[in-house]
Tab-separated table of C-alpha atoms and ligand atoms in Angstrom:
chain	number	residue	atom	x	y	z
C	327	UNK	CA	-0.004	0.002	-0.214
C	328	UNK	CA	1.153	4.027	-0.897
C	329	UNK	CA	2.528	5.307	2.644
C	330	UNK	CA	1.352	9.278	2.617
C	331	UNK	CA	3.955	10.845	4.878
C	332	UNK	CA	2.911	13.409	7.057
C	333	UNK	CA	5.667	13.315	10.043
C	334	UNK	CA	5.895	16.525	11.208
C	335	UNK	CA	9.391	15.880	11.131
C	336	UNK	CA	12.180	14.122	10.237
C	337	UNK	CA	9.805	14.616	7.935
C	338	UNK	CA	8.861	13.768	4.089
C	339	UNK	CA	11.820	14.398	1.712
C	340	UNK	CA	11.515	15.134	-2.055
C	341	UNK	CA	12.384	11.795	-3.563
C	342	UNK	CA	14.600	13.136	-5.918
C	343	UNK	CA	16.642	13.857	-3.202
C	344	UNK	CA	16.449	10.418	-2.142
C	345	UNK	CA	16.954	9.231	-4.747
C	346	UNK	CA	20.852	10.756	-5.141
C	347	UNK	CA	21.651	11.212	-1.427
C	348	UNK	CA	21.628	7.290	-1.914
C	349	UNK	CA	23.471	7.143	-4.998
C	350	UNK	CA	26.574	9.176	-4.015
C	351	UNK	CA	25.979	7.097	-0.728
C	352	UNK	CA	27.798	4.382	-2.917
C	353	UNK	CA	29.927	6.506	-5.451
C	354	UNK	CA	30.123	10.108	-4.875
C	355	UNK	CA	30.616	12.057	-7.566
C	356	UNK	CA	32.114	10.008	-9.048
C	357	UNK	CA	35.473	10.072	-6.951
C	358	UNK	CA	34.212	5.524	-6.278
C	359	UNK	CA	34.286	6.589	-2.943
C	360	UNK	CA	31.005	7.672	-0.615
C	361	UNK	CA	30.413	11.155	-0.059
C	362	UNK	CA	30.584	9.789	3.964
C	363	UNK	CA	34.108	9.470	2.997
C	364	UNK	CA	35.654	11.809	1.672
C	365	UNK	CA	37.277	14.880	3.253
C	366	UNK	CA	34.604	18.618	3.930
C	367	UNK	CA	37.755	20.051	2.657
C	368	UNK	CA	37.483	17.348	-1.387
C	369	UNK	CA	37.039	19.799	-3.934
C	370	UNK	CA	34.034	17.907	-5.007
C	371	UNK	CA	32.883	18.501	-1.685
C	372	UNK	CA	33.816	21.904	-0.729
C	373	UNK	CA	32.017	22.294	-5.158
C	374	UNK	CA	28.856	20.898	-3.229
C	375	UNK	CA	28.787	23.706	-0.155
C	376	UNK	CA	29.545	26.124	-2.086
C	377	UNK	CA	26.519	25.121	-4.804
C	378	UNK	CA	23.860	24.581	-1.362
C	379	UNK	CA	24.823	28.683	-0.683
C	380	UNK	CA	24.636	29.591	-3.977
C	381	UNK	CA	20.914	28.069	-4.947
C	382	UNK	CA	20.337	29.814	-1.418
C	383	UNK	CA	21.077	32.468	-2.878
C	384	UNK	CA	18.946	32.773	-6.225
C	385	UNK	CA	15.942	30.540	-5.043
C	386	UNK	CA	15.632	32.648	-1.722
C	387	UNK	CA	16.633	36.083	-3.556
C	388	UNK	CA	19.647	36.973	-0.363
C	389	UNK	CA	21.441	39.545	-0.601
C	390	UNK	CA	25.209	40.552	-0.429
C	391	UNK	CA	25.230	41.274	2.562
C	392	UNK	CA	23.995	38.283	4.240
C	393	UNK	CA	26.485	35.151	5.012
C	394	UNK	CA	24.416	31.778	4.710
C	395	UNK	CA	26.057	29.192	7.120
C	396	UNK	CA	25.352	25.343	7.547
C	397	UNK	CA	26.386	24.121	11.149
C	398	UNK	CA	25.215	21.244	13.642
C	399	UNK	CA	23.627	21.565	16.833
C	400	UNK	CA	19.680	22.013	15.462
C	401	UNK	CA	17.320	25.328	15.912
C	402	UNK	CA	18.195	25.004	20.170
C	403	UNK	CA	21.856	25.432	19.580
C	404	UNK	CA	21.230	28.766	17.789
C	405	UNK	CA	18.551	29.427	20.976
C	406	UNK	CA	21.946	30.253	22.839
C	407	UNK	CA	23.787	31.486	19.783
C	408	UNK	CA	21.309	34.119	19.067
C	409	UNK	CA	21.395	36.281	22.687
C	410	UNK	CA	25.525	34.842	22.680
C	411	UNK	CA	26.054	36.721	19.860
C	412	UNK	CA	23.687	40.085	19.950
C	413	UNK	CA	22.269	40.842	23.818
C	414	UNK	CA	23.693	43.931	24.950
C	415	UNK	CA	21.030	45.748	27.136
C	416	UNK	CA	17.637	43.693	26.515
C	417	UNK	CA	16.271	41.411	23.886
C	418	UNK	CA	12.281	41.581	22.693
C	419	UNK	CA	10.339	38.251	22.358
C	420	UNK	CA	7.326	36.690	20.208
C	421	UNK	CA	6.232	33.609	22.166
C	422	UNK	CA	3.848	31.766	20.284
C	423	UNK	CA	4.528	28.277	21.618
C	424	UNK	CA	7.138	25.746	23.021
C	425	UNK	CA	9.856	26.130	20.269
C	426	UNK	CA	9.486	30.921	21.320
C	427	UNK	CA	9.041	29.412	25.282
C	428	UNK	CA	12.906	27.275	25.342
C	429	UNK	CA	14.543	30.158	22.763
C	430	UNK	CA	13.448	32.852	25.587
C	431	UNK	CA	14.479	30.972	28.237
C	432	UNK	CA	17.723	30.949	26.525
C	433	UNK	CA	17.472	34.076	26.172
C	434	UNK	CA	16.992	35.278	29.742
C	435	UNK	CA	20.872	33.830	30.904
C	436	UNK	CA	22.031	37.548	29.552
C	437	UNK	CA	19.481	40.081	31.069
C	438	UNK	CA	16.875	41.592	30.811
C	439	UNK	CA	14.234	39.033	28.013
C	440	UNK	CA	10.464	41.831	27.047
C	441	UNK	CA	8.082	39.002	26.168
C	442	UNK	CA	6.852	41.743	24.435
C	443	UNK	CA	2.974	39.094	22.846
C	444	UNK	CA	2.121	35.865	24.057
C	445	UNK	CA	-0.601	32.960	23.029
C	446	UNK	CA	-0.274	30.508	25.910
C	447	UNK	CA	-2.606	32.164	27.611
C	448	UNK	CA	-5.251	29.469	24.905
C	449	UNK	CA	-2.153	26.666	24.442
C	450	UNK	CA	-0.889	28.497	21.892
C	451	UNK	CA	-3.716	28.563	19.668
C	452	UNK	CA	-3.389	32.357	18.168
C	453	UNK	CA	-0.843	34.494	17.082
C	454	UNK	CA	-0.376	37.497	19.516
C	455	UNK	CA	-1.176	41.359	17.516
C	456	UNK	CA	-0.661	44.454	17.695
C	457	UNK	CA	1.731	44.028	20.009
C	458	UNK	CA	5.200	46.638	20.252
C	459	UNK	CA	8.290	46.037	20.186
C	460	UNK	CA	9.926	47.907	22.281
C	461	UNK	CA	13.078	50.531	20.448
C	462	UNK	CA	15.945	49.247	22.671
C	463	UNK	CA	16.073	47.170	22.272
C	464	UNK	CA	19.310	44.537	20.734
C	465	UNK	CA	16.877	42.411	18.623
C	466	UNK	CA	13.093	41.312	18.416
C	467	UNK	CA	12.520	36.850	17.892
C	468	UNK	CA	9.649	35.608	16.534
C	469	UNK	CA	8.835	31.493	15.788
C	470	UNK	CA	7.484	31.884	12.048
C	471	UNK	CA	5.940	28.955	12.267
C	472	UNK	CA	4.593	27.222	15.849
C	473	UNK	CA	4.587	23.430	14.361
C	474	UNK	CA	2.961	21.619	17.245
C	475	UNK	CA	-0.243	24.269	17.127
C	476	UNK	CA	0.018	24.968	13.161
C	477	UNK	CA	-0.503	28.947	13.662
C	478	UNK	CA	2.266	30.338	11.269
C	479	UNK	CA	3.198	34.222	11.120
C	480	UNK	CA	2.558	34.061	6.788
C	481	UNK	CA	3.675	37.285	6.078
C	482	UNK	CA	7.302	39.908	6.612
C	483	UNK	CA	6.501	41.733	9.702
C	484	UNK	CA	7.712	45.513	10.530
C	485	UNK	CA	10.343	45.293	12.827
C	486	UNK	CA	12.256	49.057	14.456
C	487	UNK	CA	15.070	46.947	15.953
C	488	UNK	CA	16.564	43.998	13.869
C	489	UNK	CA	14.134	40.982	13.261
C	490	UNK	CA	15.438	37.536	14.244
C	491	UNK	CA	13.434	34.786	12.533
C	492	UNK	CA	13.864	30.844	13.845
C	493	UNK	CA	12.046	29.438	10.072
C	494	UNK	CA	12.562	25.855	11.139
C	495	UNK	CA	9.565	24.499	9.383
C	496	UNK	CA	8.203	27.032	7.030
C	497	UNK	CA	12.153	27.978	4.859
C	498	UNK	CA	11.128	28.012	1.587
C	499	UNK	CA	7.460	27.285	2.372
C	500	UNK	CA	6.575	31.436	0.967
C	501	UNK	CA	8.376	33.819	-0.158
C	502	UNK	CA	10.363	35.703	2.121
C	503	UNK	CA	12.291	39.551	2.340
C	504	UNK	CA	15.196	38.718	4.093
C	505	UNK	CA	15.633	42.370	4.235
C	506	UNK	CA	13.741	42.859	6.985
C	507	UNK	CA	15.308	40.276	8.601
C	508	UNK	CA	18.833	40.149	10.800
C	509	UNK	CA	18.881	36.539	11.210
C	510	UNK	CA	16.545	33.451	9.834
C	511	UNK	CA	17.655	30.088	11.339
C	512	UNK	CA	16.647	26.475	11.295
C	513	UNK	CA	16.629	22.586	11.667
C	514	UNK	CA	16.731	21.375	7.971
C	515	UNK	CA	14.686	18.272	9.045
C	516	UNK	CA	11.288	20.017	8.287
C	517	UNK	CA	11.531	21.346	5.000
C	518	UNK	CA	15.120	20.687	3.058
C	519	UNK	CA	17.335	17.769	4.396
C	520	UNK	CA	17.774	14.963	7.156
C	521	UNK	CA	18.319	15.472	11.095
C	522	UNK	CA	22.058	17.156	11.109
C	523	UNK	CA	22.662	20.563	9.706
C	524	UNK	CA	21.614	24.269	11.193
C	525	UNK	CA	21.416	27.193	8.671
C	526	UNK	CA	22.246	29.924	8.990
C	527	UNK	CA	20.769	33.152	7.077
C	528	UNK	CA	22.718	35.946	8.862
C	529	UNK	CA	23.237	39.865	7.468
C	530	UNK	CA	26.817	40.506	8.464
C	531	UNK	CA	26.415	44.066	9.293
C	532	UNK	CA	24.955	43.056	12.807
C	533	UNK	CA	28.109	40.921	14.778
C	534	UNK	CA	30.544	42.916	17.251
C	535	UNK	CA	28.535	44.746	19.580
C	536	UNK	CA	28.808	41.797	21.928
C	537	UNK	CA	31.416	43.401	24.814
C	538	UNK	CA	31.543	39.594	26.183
C	539	UNK	CA	34.140	36.778	24.433
C	540	UNK	CA	32.513	34.178	22.887
C	541	UNK	CA	33.261	30.323	22.818
C	542	UNK	CA	34.927	30.258	19.043
C	543	UNK	CA	32.432	27.462	17.783
C	544	UNK	CA	29.238	29.389	19.363
C	545	UNK	CA	30.416	32.680	17.178
C	546	UNK	CA	29.050	33.476	14.025
C	547	UNK	CA	31.579	35.461	13.062
C	548	UNK	CA	34.151	31.930	13.572
C	549	UNK	CA	31.692	30.378	11.035
C	550	UNK	CA	31.647	33.232	8.009
C	551	UNK	CA	35.083	33.921	8.042
C	552	UNK	CA	35.522	29.665	7.615
C	553	UNK	CA	32.969	29.752	5.263
C	554	UNK	CA	31.397	27.086	7.469
C	555	UNK	CA	34.568	24.784	7.496
C	556	UNK	CA	35.651	26.015	10.721
C	557	UNK	CA	35.031	22.496	12.436
C	558	UNK	CA	34.142	18.988	10.992
C	559	UNK	CA	29.967	20.355	9.002
C	560	UNK	CA	27.752	17.836	8.291
C	561	UNK	CA	28.918	17.118	5.730
C	562	UNK	CA	25.870	13.613	4.615
C	563	UNK	CA	22.353	16.118	5.486
C	564	UNK	CA	24.379	19.062	2.725
C	565	UNK	CA	25.053	16.889	0.305
C	566	UNK	CA	21.018	15.824	0.861
C	567	UNK	CA	19.897	19.413	1.318
C	568	UNK	CA	21.567	19.991	-1.629
C	569	UNK	CA	19.244	17.748	-3.143
C	570	UNK	CA	16.569	19.571	-2.201
C	571	UNK	CA	17.630	22.812	-3.477
C	572	UNK	CA	17.836	21.407	-6.695
C	573	UNK	CA	14.404	19.933	-7.238
C	574	UNK	CA	13.247	23.214	-5.989
C	575	UNK	CA	14.575	24.749	-8.036
C	576	UNK	CA	13.584	22.496	-11.187
C	577	UNK	CA	10.092	22.995	-9.427
C	578	UNK	CA	9.883	26.171	-9.908
C	579	UNK	CA	11.253	28.066	-7.874
C	580	UNK	CA	9.406	28.806	-4.365
C	581	UNK	CA	6.557	30.457	-5.745
C	582	UNK	CA	5.637	27.414	-7.822
C	583	UNK	CA	5.911	25.534	-3.930
C	584	UNK	CA	3.789	28.686	-1.749
C	585	UNK	CA	1.097	28.377	-4.421
C	586	UNK	CA	1.524	24.452	-4.268
C	587	UNK	CA	1.263	24.834	-0.156
C	588	UNK	CA	-1.770	27.217	-0.390
C	589	UNK	CA	-3.878	24.433	-2.289
C	590	UNK	CA	-2.799	21.858	-0.322
C	591	UNK	CA	-3.047	23.647	2.911
C	592	UNK	CA	-6.981	25.023	1.421
C	593	UNK	CA	-7.542	21.635	0.304
C	594	UNK	CA	-7.047	20.503	3.717
C	595	UNK	CA	-8.740	22.660	6.047
C	596	UNK	CA	-11.734	23.101	3.534
C	597	UNK	CA	-12.296	19.646	4.516
C	598	UNK	CA	-11.875	19.948	7.976
C	599	UNK	CA	-14.404	22.786	8.466
C	600	UNK	CA	-17.065	20.767	5.916
C	601	UNK	CA	-16.438	17.266	8.128
C	602	UNK	CA	-18.764	17.486	10.734
C	603	UNK	CA	-16.887	14.596	12.887
C	604	UNK	CA	-12.970	17.310	12.926
C	605	UNK	CA	-12.905	21.302	14.075
C	606	UNK	CA	-9.393	23.374	13.116
C	607	UNK	CA	-7.749	24.034	16.326
C	608	UNK	CA	-6.984	26.937	15.300
C	609	UNK	CA	-8.666	30.005	16.652
C	610	UNK	CA	-7.333	32.569	14.871
C	611	UNK	CA	-7.936	31.195	10.792
C	612	UNK	CA	-5.617	33.578	9.628
C	613	UNK	CA	-2.976	31.990	11.572
C	614	UNK	CA	-3.907	28.506	9.959
C	615	UNK	CA	-0.431	27.423	9.171
C	616	UNK	CA	0.393	26.395	5.112
C	617	UNK	CA	3.390	23.860	6.715
C	618	UNK	CA	1.678	22.256	9.425
C	619	UNK	CA	-2.432	21.591	10.104
C	620	UNK	CA	-3.673	20.573	13.056
C	621	UNK	CA	-6.747	19.661	14.132
C	622	UNK	CA	-9.685	18.058	17.405
C	623	UNK	CA	-12.617	16.075	17.333
C	624	UNK	CA	-15.811	18.100	17.390
C	625	UNK	CA	-17.015	18.632	20.492
C	626	UNK	CA	-19.940	14.680	21.059
C	627	UNK	CA	-17.342	12.921	18.502
C	628	UNK	CA	-14.234	12.830	20.331
C	629	UNK	CA	-14.417	8.764	21.299
C	630	UNK	CA	-14.124	8.787	18.186
C	631	UNK	CA	-10.238	10.034	17.834
C	632	UNK	CA	-8.615	6.335	18.008
C	633	UNK	CA	-10.735	4.781	15.910
C	634	UNK	CA	-9.901	7.296	13.431
C	635	UNK	CA	-6.205	6.883	14.130
C	636	UNK	CA	-6.734	3.968	13.014
C	637	UNK	CA	-8.295	3.550	10.248
C	638	UNK	CA	-6.503	6.038	8.523
C	639	UNK	CA	-3.058	4.006	9.548
C	640	UNK	CA	-4.980	1.447	8.362
C	641	UNK	CA	-5.211	2.462	4.777
C	642	UNK	CA	-2.067	4.305	4.999
C	643	UNK	CA	-1.643	7.861	6.507
C	644	UNK	CA	1.693	8.205	8.061
C	645	UNK	CA	2.713	10.395	10.889
C	646	UNK	CA	-0.752	12.455	11.677
C	647	UNK	CA	-1.124	11.962	15.827
C	648	UNK	CA	-1.147	15.646	17.235
C	649	UNK	CA	1.338	16.581	19.399
C	650	UNK	CA	1.332	15.555	22.658
C	651	UNK	CA	0.314	19.236	24.312
C	652	UNK	CA	-2.945	19.844	21.645
C	653	UNK	CA	-3.618	15.366	20.998
C	654	UNK	CA	-6.438	14.757	17.801
C	655	UNK	CA	-3.484	14.736	14.689
C	656	UNK	CA	-1.957	17.289	12.969
C	657	UNK	CA	-0.658	16.938	9.041
C	658	UNK	CA	2.697	18.052	7.800
C	659	UNK	CA	1.959	19.674	4.050
C	660	UNK	CA	5.680	20.295	3.574
C	661	UNK	CA	6.913	21.642	0.450
C	662	UNK	CA	8.216	17.819	-0.974
C	663	UNK	CA	4.733	16.810	-0.097
C	664	UNK	CA	2.144	15.744	-3.872
C	665	UNK	CA	-1.248	16.846	-3.851
C	666	UNK	CA	-1.491	12.685	-4.398
C	667	UNK	CA	-1.989	12.167	-0.221
C	668	UNK	CA	-4.130	15.440	0.589
C	669	UNK	CA	-6.368	14.180	-1.344
C	670	UNK	CA	-6.025	10.724	-0.341
C	671	UNK	CA	-6.204	12.324	3.800
C	672	UNK	CA	-9.488	14.191	3.355
C	673	UNK	CA	-10.825	10.859	1.713
C	674	UNK	CA	-10.023	9.090	4.545
C	675	UNK	CA	-11.971	11.735	5.877
C	676	UNK	CA	-14.429	11.341	3.832
C	677	UNK	CA	-14.850	7.789	4.547
C	678	UNK	CA	-14.665	8.045	8.472
C	679	UNK	CA	-17.210	10.359	8.412
C	680	UNK	CA	-20.203	8.475	6.404
C	681	UNK	CA	-19.285	4.851	8.685
C	682	UNK	CA	-19.587	6.802	12.093
Y	1045	LIG	C1	12.053	21.663	15.156
Y	1045	LIG	C2	12.018	22.433	14.917
Y	1045	LIG	C3	13.059	23.334	16.419
Y	1045	LIG	C4	13.721	21.793	16.433
Y	1045	LIG	O1	14.773	21.735	16.348
Y	1045	LIG	P1	16.170	21.014	16.793
Y	1045	LIG	O2	16.770	21.264	14.975
Y	1045	LIG	O3	15.861	19.774	16.816
Y	1045	LIG	O4	16.963	21.842	16.974
Y	1045	LIG	C5	13.021	24.681	16.506
Y	1045	LIG	N1	12.794	25.584	16.693
Y	1045	LIG	C6	10.882	24.951	15.437
Y	1045	LIG	C7	9.542	25.778	15.105
Y	1045	LIG	C8	10.564	23.128	14.934
Y	1045	LIG	O5	9.662	23.067	14.348
């Protein structure tokens, strides 16, 4: 039976990424060696990093005064690395979920953190609006897509201070105006590559303002100067990321991906809104994510949750269980997920409604 992969992360990758990476595990770039056993400084691998960097620039329209880094440590290391490199007096954060909270916790080790808005009062089922970003903050941090709750900031916000965004789960899903951001970072395992590589897009002139000493590995400047080769970068995930970037370009770039993502999300949200057994778990409909679509059973039908899970599983739906802090279901519709998979899930929801 065909499997439909709705995992939230690590998650579905393009077939091309998996096939090309499988080939390179055996014979990388006609070297007769595996990509796992070549030097990261070999000319063949340096070419991989260079091409991945170029495709980042091209696909996201990144200006020349920004650097692109491929690091280890996951987005979670960035929660600390951002304040280490930017925090002088005070930072501002928007609290939109578990990942935001983890980022806030790290920043608090450096001093005053102003949380300008929070949706924790309603279990993060909306994006706070109408908040004020303090002019005296060193930077303002947001999580653009809240992977667990299915809410998303779908436009580039205006910030009077340098804007830092965790885009782990929506990078490459929609066009973004890079100039509005000082730093964009994310773990690659949601929409780009297997786990192990973290991307950072950083405006070069944002650095150099902190007074304290920085551990070498946690200093962005180290990695900018050495073009991600200060230490051994995650070679295999970077190779895979390059394949995804090539695929994205071949499929028409980010604008096409965005159109497909909207189409997929609309199809599923329409069914959630129509189907008497399911409802959206997000309060403000405009905040509904196009990457992670969360839904729960309607009132009076809560007892059918596990029956639906079993039925959907029997039809090949993988990874649709909601995060334990929200319950219900979550279908992640990342770039690589085909429309067919969403159609298949919609049919399963319709069939299930008829059965009950
Ligand atoms: C998954 C995720 C993280 C954590 O990423 P790691 O690479 O596992 O550290 C952080 N932020 C968001 C928005 C995520 O979806």
